[in-house]
Coordinates of C-alpha atoms and ligand atoms in Angstrom, one line a residue:
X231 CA 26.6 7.9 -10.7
X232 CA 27.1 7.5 -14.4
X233 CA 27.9 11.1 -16.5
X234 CA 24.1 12.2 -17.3
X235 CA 24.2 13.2 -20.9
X236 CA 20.8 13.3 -21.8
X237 CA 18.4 15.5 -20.6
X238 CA 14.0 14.4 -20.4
X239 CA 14.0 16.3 -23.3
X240 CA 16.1 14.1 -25.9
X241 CA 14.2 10.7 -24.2
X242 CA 11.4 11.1 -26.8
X243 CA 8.8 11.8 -23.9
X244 CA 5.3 13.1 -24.9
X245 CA 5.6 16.9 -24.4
X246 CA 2.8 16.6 -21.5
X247 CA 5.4 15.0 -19.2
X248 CA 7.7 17.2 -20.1
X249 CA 5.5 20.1 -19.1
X250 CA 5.1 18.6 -15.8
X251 CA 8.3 18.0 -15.2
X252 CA 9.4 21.3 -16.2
X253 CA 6.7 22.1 -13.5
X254 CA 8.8 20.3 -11.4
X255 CA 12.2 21.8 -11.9
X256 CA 13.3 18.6 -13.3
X257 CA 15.3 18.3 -16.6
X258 CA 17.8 15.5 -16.2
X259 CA 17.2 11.9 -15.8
X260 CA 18.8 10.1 -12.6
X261 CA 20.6 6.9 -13.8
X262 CA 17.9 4.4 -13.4
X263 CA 15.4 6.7 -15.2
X264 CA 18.4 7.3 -18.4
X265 CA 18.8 3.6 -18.6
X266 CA 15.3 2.5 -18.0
X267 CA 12.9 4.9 -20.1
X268 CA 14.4 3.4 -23.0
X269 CA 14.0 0.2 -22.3
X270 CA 10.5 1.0 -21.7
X271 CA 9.7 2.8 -24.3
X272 CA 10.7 0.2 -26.6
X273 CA 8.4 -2.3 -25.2
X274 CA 10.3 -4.6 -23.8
X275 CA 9.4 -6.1 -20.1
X276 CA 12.2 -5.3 -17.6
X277 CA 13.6 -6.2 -14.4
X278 CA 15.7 -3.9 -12.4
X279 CA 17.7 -2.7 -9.3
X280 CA 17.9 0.5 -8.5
X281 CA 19.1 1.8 -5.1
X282 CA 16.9 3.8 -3.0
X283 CA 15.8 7.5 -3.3
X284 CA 17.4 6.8 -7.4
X285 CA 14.1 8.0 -8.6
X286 CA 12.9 5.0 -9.8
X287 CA 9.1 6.1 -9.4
X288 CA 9.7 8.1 -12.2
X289 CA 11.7 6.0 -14.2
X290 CA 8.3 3.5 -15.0
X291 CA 6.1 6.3 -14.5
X292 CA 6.9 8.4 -16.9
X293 CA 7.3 5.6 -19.7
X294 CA 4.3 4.1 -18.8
X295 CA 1.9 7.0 -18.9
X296 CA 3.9 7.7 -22.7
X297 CA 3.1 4.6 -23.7
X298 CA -0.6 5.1 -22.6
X299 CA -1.1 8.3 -24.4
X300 CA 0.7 7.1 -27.3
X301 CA -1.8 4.3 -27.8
X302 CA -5.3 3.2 -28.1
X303 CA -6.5 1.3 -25.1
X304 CA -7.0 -2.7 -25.6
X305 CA -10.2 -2.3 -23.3
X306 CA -12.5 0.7 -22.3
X307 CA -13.6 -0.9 -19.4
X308 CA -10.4 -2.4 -18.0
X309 CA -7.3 -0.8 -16.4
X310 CA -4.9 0.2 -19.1
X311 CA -1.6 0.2 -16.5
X312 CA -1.6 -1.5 -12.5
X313 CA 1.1 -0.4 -10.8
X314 CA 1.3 -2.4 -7.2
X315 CA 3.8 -1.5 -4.0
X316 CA 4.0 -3.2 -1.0
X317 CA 2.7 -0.9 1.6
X318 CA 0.2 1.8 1.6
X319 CA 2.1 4.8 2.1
X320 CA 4.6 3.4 -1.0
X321 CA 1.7 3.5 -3.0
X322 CA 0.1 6.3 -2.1
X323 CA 3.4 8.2 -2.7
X324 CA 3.4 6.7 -6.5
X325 CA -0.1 8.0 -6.5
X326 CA 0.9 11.5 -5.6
X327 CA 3.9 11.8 -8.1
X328 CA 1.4 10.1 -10.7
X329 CA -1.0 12.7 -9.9
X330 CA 1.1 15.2 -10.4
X331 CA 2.3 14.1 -13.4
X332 CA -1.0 13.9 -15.0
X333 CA -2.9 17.0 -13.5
X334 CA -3.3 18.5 -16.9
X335 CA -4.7 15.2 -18.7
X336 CA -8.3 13.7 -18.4
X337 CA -6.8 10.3 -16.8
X338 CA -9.0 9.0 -14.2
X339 CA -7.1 7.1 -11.7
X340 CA -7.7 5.1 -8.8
X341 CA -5.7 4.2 -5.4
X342 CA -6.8 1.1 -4.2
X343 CA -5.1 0.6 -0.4
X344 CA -5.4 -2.2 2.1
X345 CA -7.2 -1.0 5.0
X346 CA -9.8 1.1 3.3
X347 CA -13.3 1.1 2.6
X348 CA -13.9 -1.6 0.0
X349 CA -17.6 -0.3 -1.2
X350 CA -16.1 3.2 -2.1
X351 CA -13.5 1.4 -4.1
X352 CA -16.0 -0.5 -5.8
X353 CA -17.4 3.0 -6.8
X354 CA -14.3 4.2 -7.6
X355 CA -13.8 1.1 -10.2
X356 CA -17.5 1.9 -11.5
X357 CA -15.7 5.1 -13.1
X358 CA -13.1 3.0 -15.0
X359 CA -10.1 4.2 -14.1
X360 CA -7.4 3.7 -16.9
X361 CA -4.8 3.5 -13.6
X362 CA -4.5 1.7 -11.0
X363 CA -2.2 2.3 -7.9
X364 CA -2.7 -0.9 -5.5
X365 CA -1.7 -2.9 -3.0
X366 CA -1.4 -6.3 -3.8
X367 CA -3.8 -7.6 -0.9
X368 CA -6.7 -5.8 -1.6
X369 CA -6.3 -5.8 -5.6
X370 CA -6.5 -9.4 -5.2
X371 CA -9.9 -9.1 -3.1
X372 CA -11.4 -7.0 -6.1
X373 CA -10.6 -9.9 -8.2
X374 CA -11.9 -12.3 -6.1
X375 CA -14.9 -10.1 -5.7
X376 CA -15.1 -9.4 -9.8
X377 CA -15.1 -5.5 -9.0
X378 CA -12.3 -5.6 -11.4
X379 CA -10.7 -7.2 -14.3
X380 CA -7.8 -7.5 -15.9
X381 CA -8.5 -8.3 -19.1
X382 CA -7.3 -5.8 -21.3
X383 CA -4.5 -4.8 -18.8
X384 CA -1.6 -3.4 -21.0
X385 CA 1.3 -2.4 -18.1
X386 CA 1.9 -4.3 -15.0
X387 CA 4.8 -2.8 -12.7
X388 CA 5.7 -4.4 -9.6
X389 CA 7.1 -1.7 -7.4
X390 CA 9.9 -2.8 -4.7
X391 CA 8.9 -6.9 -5.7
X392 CA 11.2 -8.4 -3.3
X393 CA 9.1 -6.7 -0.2
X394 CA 5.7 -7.8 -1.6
X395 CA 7.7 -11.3 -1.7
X396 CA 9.2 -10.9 1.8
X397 CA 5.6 -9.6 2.9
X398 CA 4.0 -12.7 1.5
X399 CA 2.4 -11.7 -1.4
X400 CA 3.3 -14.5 -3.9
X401 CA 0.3 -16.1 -4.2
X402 CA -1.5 -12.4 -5.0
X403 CA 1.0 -11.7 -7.5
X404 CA 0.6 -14.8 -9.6
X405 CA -3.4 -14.4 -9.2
X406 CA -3.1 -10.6 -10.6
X407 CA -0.7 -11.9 -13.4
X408 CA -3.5 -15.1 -14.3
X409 CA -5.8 -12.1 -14.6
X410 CA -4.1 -10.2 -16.9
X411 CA -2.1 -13.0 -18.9
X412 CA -2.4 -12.3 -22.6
X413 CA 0.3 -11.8 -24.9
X414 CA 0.1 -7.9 -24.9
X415 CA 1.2 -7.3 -21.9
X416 CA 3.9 -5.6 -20.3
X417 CA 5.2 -6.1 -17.2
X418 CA 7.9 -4.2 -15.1
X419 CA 9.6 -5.3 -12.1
X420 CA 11.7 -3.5 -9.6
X421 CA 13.4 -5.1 -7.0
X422 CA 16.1 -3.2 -4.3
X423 CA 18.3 -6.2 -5.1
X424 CA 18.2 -8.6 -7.6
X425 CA 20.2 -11.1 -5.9
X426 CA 16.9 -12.7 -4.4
X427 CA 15.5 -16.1 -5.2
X428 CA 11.9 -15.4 -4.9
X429 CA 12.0 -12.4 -7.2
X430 CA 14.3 -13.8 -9.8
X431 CA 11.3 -17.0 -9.8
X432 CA 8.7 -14.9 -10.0
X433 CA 10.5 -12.9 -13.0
X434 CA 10.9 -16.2 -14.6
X435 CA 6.6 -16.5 -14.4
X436 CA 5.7 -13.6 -15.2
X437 CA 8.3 -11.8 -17.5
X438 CA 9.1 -12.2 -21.2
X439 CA 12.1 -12.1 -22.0
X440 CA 13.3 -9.5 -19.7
X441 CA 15.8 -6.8 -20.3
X442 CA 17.7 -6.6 -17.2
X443 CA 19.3 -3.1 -15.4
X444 CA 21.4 -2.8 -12.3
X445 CA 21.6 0.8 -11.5
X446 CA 23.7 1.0 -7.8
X447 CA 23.4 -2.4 -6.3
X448 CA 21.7 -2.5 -2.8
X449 CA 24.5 -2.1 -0.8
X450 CA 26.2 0.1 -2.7
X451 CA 27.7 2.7 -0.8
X452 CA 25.5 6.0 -0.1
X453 CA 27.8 8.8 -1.1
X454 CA 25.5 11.1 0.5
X455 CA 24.7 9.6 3.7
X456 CA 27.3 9.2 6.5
X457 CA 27.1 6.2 8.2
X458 CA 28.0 6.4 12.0
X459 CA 27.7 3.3 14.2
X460 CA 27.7 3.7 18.2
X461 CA 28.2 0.3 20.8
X462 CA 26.0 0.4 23.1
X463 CA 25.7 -1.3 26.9
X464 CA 21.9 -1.3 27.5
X465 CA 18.8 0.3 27.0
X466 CA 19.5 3.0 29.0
X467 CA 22.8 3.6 27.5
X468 CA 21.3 3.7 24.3
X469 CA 18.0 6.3 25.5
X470 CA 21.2 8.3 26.7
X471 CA 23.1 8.4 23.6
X472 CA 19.6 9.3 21.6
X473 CA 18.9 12.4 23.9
X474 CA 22.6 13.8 23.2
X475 CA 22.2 13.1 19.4
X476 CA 19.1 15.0 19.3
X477 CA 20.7 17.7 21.9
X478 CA 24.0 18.4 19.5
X479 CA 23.6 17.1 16.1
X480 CA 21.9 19.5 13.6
X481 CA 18.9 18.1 11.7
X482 CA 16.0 19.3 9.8
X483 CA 13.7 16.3 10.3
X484 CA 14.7 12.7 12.2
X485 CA 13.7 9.3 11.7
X486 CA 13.7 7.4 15.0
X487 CA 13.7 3.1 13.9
X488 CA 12.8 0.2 16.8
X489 CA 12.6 -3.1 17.2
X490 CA 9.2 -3.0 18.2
X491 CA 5.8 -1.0 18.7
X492 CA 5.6 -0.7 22.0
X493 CA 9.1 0.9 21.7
X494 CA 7.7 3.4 19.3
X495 CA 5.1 4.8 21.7
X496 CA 7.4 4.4 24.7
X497 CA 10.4 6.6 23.1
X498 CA 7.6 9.3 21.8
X499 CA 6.7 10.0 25.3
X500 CA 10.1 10.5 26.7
X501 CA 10.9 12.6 23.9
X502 CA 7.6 14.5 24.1
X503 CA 8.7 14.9 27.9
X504 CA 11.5 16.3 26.3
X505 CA 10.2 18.9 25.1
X506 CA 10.9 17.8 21.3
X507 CA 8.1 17.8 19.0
X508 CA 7.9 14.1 17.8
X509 CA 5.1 11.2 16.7
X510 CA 5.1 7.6 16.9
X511 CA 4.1 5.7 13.5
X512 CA 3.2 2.1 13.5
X513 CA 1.9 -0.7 11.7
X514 CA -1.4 -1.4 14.0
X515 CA -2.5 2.3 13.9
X516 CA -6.0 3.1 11.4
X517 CA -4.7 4.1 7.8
X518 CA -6.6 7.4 8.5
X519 CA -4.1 7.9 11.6
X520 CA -1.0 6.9 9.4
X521 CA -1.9 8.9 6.6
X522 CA -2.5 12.1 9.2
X523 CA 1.0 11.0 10.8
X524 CA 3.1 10.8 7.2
X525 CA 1.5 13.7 6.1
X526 CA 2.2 16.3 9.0
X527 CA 5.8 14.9 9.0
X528 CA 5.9 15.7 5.5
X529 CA 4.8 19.1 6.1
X530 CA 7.3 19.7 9.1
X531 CA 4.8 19.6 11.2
X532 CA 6.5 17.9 13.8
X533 CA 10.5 17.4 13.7
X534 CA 11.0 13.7 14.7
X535 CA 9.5 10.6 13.5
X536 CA 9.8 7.3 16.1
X537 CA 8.2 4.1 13.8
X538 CA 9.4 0.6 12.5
X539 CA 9.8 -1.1 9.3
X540 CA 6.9 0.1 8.7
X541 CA 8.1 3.3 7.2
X542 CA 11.7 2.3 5.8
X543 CA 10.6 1.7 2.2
X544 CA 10.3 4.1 -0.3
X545 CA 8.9 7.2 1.6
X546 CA 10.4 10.4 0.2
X547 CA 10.8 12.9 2.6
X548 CA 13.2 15.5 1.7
X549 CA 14.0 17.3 5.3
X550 CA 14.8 13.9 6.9
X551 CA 18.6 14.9 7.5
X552 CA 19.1 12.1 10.1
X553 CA 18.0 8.4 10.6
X554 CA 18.5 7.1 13.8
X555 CA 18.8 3.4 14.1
X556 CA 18.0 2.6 17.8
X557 CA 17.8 -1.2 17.2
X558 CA 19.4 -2.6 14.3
X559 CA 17.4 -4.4 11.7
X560 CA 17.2 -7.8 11.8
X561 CA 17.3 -7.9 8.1
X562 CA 20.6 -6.3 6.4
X563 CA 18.8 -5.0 3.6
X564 CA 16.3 -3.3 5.7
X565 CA 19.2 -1.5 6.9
X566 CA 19.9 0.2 3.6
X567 CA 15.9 1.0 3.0
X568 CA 16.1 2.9 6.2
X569 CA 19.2 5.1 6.0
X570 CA 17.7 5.8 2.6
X571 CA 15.1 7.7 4.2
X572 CA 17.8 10.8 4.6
X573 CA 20.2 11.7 1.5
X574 CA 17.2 11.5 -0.8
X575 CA 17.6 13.5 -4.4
X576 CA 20.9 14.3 -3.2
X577 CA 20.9 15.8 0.0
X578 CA 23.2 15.3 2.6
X579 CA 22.0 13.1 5.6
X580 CA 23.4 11.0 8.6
X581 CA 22.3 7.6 9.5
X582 CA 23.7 6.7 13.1
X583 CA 23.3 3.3 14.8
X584 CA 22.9 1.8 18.2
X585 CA 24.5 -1.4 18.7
X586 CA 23.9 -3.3 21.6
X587 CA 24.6 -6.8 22.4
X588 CA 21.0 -7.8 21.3
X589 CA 22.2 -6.1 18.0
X590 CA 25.4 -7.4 17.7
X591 CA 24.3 -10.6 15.5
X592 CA 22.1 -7.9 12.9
X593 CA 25.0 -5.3 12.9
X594 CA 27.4 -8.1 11.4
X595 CA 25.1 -9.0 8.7
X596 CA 24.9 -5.4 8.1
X597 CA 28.4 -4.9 8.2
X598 CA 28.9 -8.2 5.8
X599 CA 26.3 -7.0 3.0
X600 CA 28.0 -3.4 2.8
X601 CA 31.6 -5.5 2.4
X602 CA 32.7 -3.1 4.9
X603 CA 34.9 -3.0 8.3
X604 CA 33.0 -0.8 10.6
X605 CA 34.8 0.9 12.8
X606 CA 32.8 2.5 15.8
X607 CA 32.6 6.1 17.0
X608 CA 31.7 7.2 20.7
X609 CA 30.7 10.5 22.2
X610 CA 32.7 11.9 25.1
X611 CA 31.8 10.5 28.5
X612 CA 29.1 8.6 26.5
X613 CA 31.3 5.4 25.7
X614 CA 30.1 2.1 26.5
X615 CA 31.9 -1.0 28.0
X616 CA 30.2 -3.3 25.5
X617 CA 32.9 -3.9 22.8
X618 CA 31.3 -6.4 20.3
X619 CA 30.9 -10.3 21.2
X620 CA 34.4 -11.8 22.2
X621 CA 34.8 -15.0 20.8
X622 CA 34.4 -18.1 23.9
X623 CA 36.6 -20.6 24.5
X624 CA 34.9 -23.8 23.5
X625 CA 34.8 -25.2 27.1
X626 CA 33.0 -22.2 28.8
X627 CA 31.0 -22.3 25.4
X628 CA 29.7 -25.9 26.8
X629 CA 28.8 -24.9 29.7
X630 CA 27.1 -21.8 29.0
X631 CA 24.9 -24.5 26.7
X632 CA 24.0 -26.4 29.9
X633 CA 22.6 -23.3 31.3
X634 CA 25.7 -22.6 33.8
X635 CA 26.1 -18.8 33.3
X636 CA 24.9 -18.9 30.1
X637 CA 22.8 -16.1 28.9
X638 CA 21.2 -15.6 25.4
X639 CA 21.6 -17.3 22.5
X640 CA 24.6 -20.1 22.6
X641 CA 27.7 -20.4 20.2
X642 CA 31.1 -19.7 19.9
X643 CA 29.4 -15.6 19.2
X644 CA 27.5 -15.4 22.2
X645 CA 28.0 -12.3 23.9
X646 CA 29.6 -12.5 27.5
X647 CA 27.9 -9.9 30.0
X648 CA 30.9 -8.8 32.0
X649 CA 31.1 -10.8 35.4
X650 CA 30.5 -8.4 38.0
X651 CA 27.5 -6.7 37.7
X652 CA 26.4 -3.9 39.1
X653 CA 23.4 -4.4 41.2
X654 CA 20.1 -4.4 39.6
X655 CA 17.3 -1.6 39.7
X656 CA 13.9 -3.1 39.8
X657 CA 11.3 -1.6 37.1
X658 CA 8.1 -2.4 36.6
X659 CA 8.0 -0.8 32.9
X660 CA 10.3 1.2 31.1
X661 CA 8.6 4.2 31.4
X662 CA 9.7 5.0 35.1
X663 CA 13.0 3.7 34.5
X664 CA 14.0 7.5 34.1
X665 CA 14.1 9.4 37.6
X666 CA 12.4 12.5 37.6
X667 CA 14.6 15.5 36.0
X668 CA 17.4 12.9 35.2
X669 CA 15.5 12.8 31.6
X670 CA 16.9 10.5 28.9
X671 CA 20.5 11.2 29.5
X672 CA 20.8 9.1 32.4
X673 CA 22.1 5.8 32.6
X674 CA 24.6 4.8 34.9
X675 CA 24.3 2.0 37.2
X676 CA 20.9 0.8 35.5
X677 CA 21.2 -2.6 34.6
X678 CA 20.1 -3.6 31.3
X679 CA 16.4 -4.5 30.4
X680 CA 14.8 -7.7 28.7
X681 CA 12.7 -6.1 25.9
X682 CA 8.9 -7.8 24.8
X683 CA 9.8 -9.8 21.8
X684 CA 9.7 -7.7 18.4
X685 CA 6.5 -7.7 16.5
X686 CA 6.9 -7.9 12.7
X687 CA 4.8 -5.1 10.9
X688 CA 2.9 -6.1 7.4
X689 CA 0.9 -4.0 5.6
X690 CA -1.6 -5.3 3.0
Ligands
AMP924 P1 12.4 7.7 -5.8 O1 13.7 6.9 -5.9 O2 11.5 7.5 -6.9 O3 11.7 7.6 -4.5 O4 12.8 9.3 -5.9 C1 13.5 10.0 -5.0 C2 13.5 11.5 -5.1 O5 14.2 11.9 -6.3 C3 12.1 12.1 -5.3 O6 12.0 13.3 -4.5 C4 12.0 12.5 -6.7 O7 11.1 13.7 -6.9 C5 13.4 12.9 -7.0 N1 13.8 12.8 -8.4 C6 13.3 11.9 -9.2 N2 13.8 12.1 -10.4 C7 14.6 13.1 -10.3 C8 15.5 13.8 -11.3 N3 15.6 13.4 -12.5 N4 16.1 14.9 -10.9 C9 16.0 15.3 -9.6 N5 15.3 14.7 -8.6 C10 14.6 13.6 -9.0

């Protein structure tokens, strides 16, 4: 990080926010917020990439609601400032800190989430909110539904752009900008990379002659987080090496990541059976039940979260001293988002990863977009055969591809089970895969398990 010189103080902010930052206990900008504020503040529309847990929420909040009280509003009826994120709990954790930093103003704002109950929005929006906290989804259906307009919209910020983008959200995001296209606008886009087609187009639509900041590029390194990887034979090997990481490591609060939902709910109950206090979060559960999940976590409620995707981005959850990866990603970036969860605001945290061979292909991209050799650790009696994918000779490469002992996914990379295999235990789930009082720390002589094929998670 850059030598801070400047303190919130000497940014020019209006002495409100600085009140509630005081409030806060905070005094000097991160990087992204010295750099960005600025920029802001001067007007300009912006573009920028700011690694996570930076404090970037406060780096457009805190310009845009100084820009709001420094101005007259071009509409009374109309939001003055739209700020959208790509999943609910993102945006209701902008909501909170915007809250927060407005609890002494009369600023009515409104949190409009995917999910929820449109008519009460619609009464929500009869009270004119001056700010608008959305996903893009359903901001999209107030359009269509003319509950909203945009008319005299004065701040647009785009909150983690290139997961509304991967999410699907295009077409939204250029219906919200129609809206509020007029000359007085301006917009602000952040973006965990800015190396991404689809949000370097859609800056080209909807931004005016950008300014553009780079604060810690995606995959820069996380000084605070220790990154440990782990190889891994099967799914048992890996359920083993989960129970000892809980059983020795110290942690305040852990993050549990899968492939899958089913896998979600599966690991809670073994680790309920465990005796360790822990929830499952996922995508298909009610907002209501995601919201009462996120927020006893963030209360310590419960010690270890089990989810997918679904919660990588953007939550901020200081106690969370250890993200577990027990599938890799099958995007590299994703990987980042998630470890991010631990080290945030400067805490120390550990990120450890189980790679098996169904992760081998995901743990090389990862490896490739942190431009680093990984070398792999192992706990004692706890190693794996599994060594990575040995390149195959091109003939047995052939006829693995005509179906003669080939298993997976073809290539010069496929992996190569090991010939003789140990004989294989029948199960008819994988919840009585674990013999009773053998817990999750056994393994040995199970063979590994075909998983259900990964559902993606979305939010809207
Ligand atoms: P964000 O990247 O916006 O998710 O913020 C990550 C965490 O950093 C949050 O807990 C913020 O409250 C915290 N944070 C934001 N700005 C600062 C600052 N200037 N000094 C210390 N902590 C901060």
């Amino acid at each position: 990080m850059a030598q801070q010189t400047e303190q919130f103080k000497d940014l020019g902010l209006d002495s409100r926010l600085l009140t509630a930052l005081a409030h806060q206990g905070l005094d000097t900008p991160t990087d992204i917020q010295d750099q960005a504020i600025p920029v802001i503040l001067s007007g300009h529309d912006l573009i920028a990439s700011s690694k996570t847990g930076s404090g970037k929420t406060l780096a457009f909040l805190l310009p845009v609601l100084h820009r709001l009280m420094k101005s007259k509003a071009l509409s009374k009826r109309d939001p003055r400032a739209l700020i959208l994120a790509p999943t609910r709990e993102l945006a209701k954790q902008v909501y909170e800190q915007l809250r927060s930093l407005t609890s002494g103003t009369s600023y009515n704002i409104a949190l409009l989430l995917g999910g929820e109950n449109f008519n009460d929005q619609i009464k929500l929006l009869r009270r004119q909110p001056q700010l608008i906290v959305a996903t893009p989804g359903r901001l999209a259906n107030h359009l269509n539904e003319r509950s909203l307009m945009l008319n005299g919209l004065e701040l647009l910020v785009m909150d983690e752009a290139d997961r509304m983008l991967d999410l699907g959200f295009a077409k939204e995001l250029n219906q919200i900008n129609d809206a509020a296209d007029h000359r007085h606008r301006q917009t602000l886009m952040f973006s965990a990379t800015l190396d991404h087609a689809e949000v370097n187009e859609m800056a080209e639509r909807l931004l005016k002659a950008p300014k553009r900041i780079a604060v810690g590029a995606a995959n820069a390194e996380h000084a605070d987080i220790e990154k440990r990887f782990y190889l891994c034979d099967h799914l048992d090997h890996k359920q083993a090496l989960l129970a000892h990481i809980l059983a020795t490591q110290p942690y305040q609060q852990a993050i549990i990541f899968t492939a899958t939902r089913p896998d979600t709910e599966r690991l809670a109950t073994l680790l309920k059976g465990e005796g360790l206090s822990t929830a499952a979060l996922s995508g298909d559960m009610s907002q209501a039940e995601r919201n009462r999940i996120m927020d006893s976590f963030s209360r310590g409620q419960f010690k270890i979260l089990i989810t997918t995707d679904v919660a990588s981005r953007g939550l901020d959850l200081l106690q969370v001293s250890l993200v577990v990866n027990f599938d890799m990603p099958k995007q590299a970036e994703e990987y980042v988002h998630r470890i991010g969860r631990t080290g945030r605001a400067g805490a120390k945290g550990v990120a450890m990863s189980l790679v098996g061979p169904n992760d081998w292909d995901a743990f090389k991209r990862v490896e490739r977009f942190l431009q680093q050799d990984i070398t792999f650790v192992s706990f004692d009696g706890l190693e794996g055969k599994f060594k990575g994918v040995r390149p195959v000779e091109p003939a047995k490469a052939k006829a693995a591809a005509r179906g003669n002992g080939y298993q997976g996914k073809g290539g010069p990379n496929a992996y190569q089970p090991p010939k003789k295999k140990k004989p294989v235990k029948a199960f008819k789930d994988r919840s009585d895969r674990l013999a009773p009082g053998t817990g999750l720390g056994s393994f040995d002589g199970m063979a590994p398990l075909k998983r259900k094929k990964p559902t993606d998670e979305t939010d809207s």
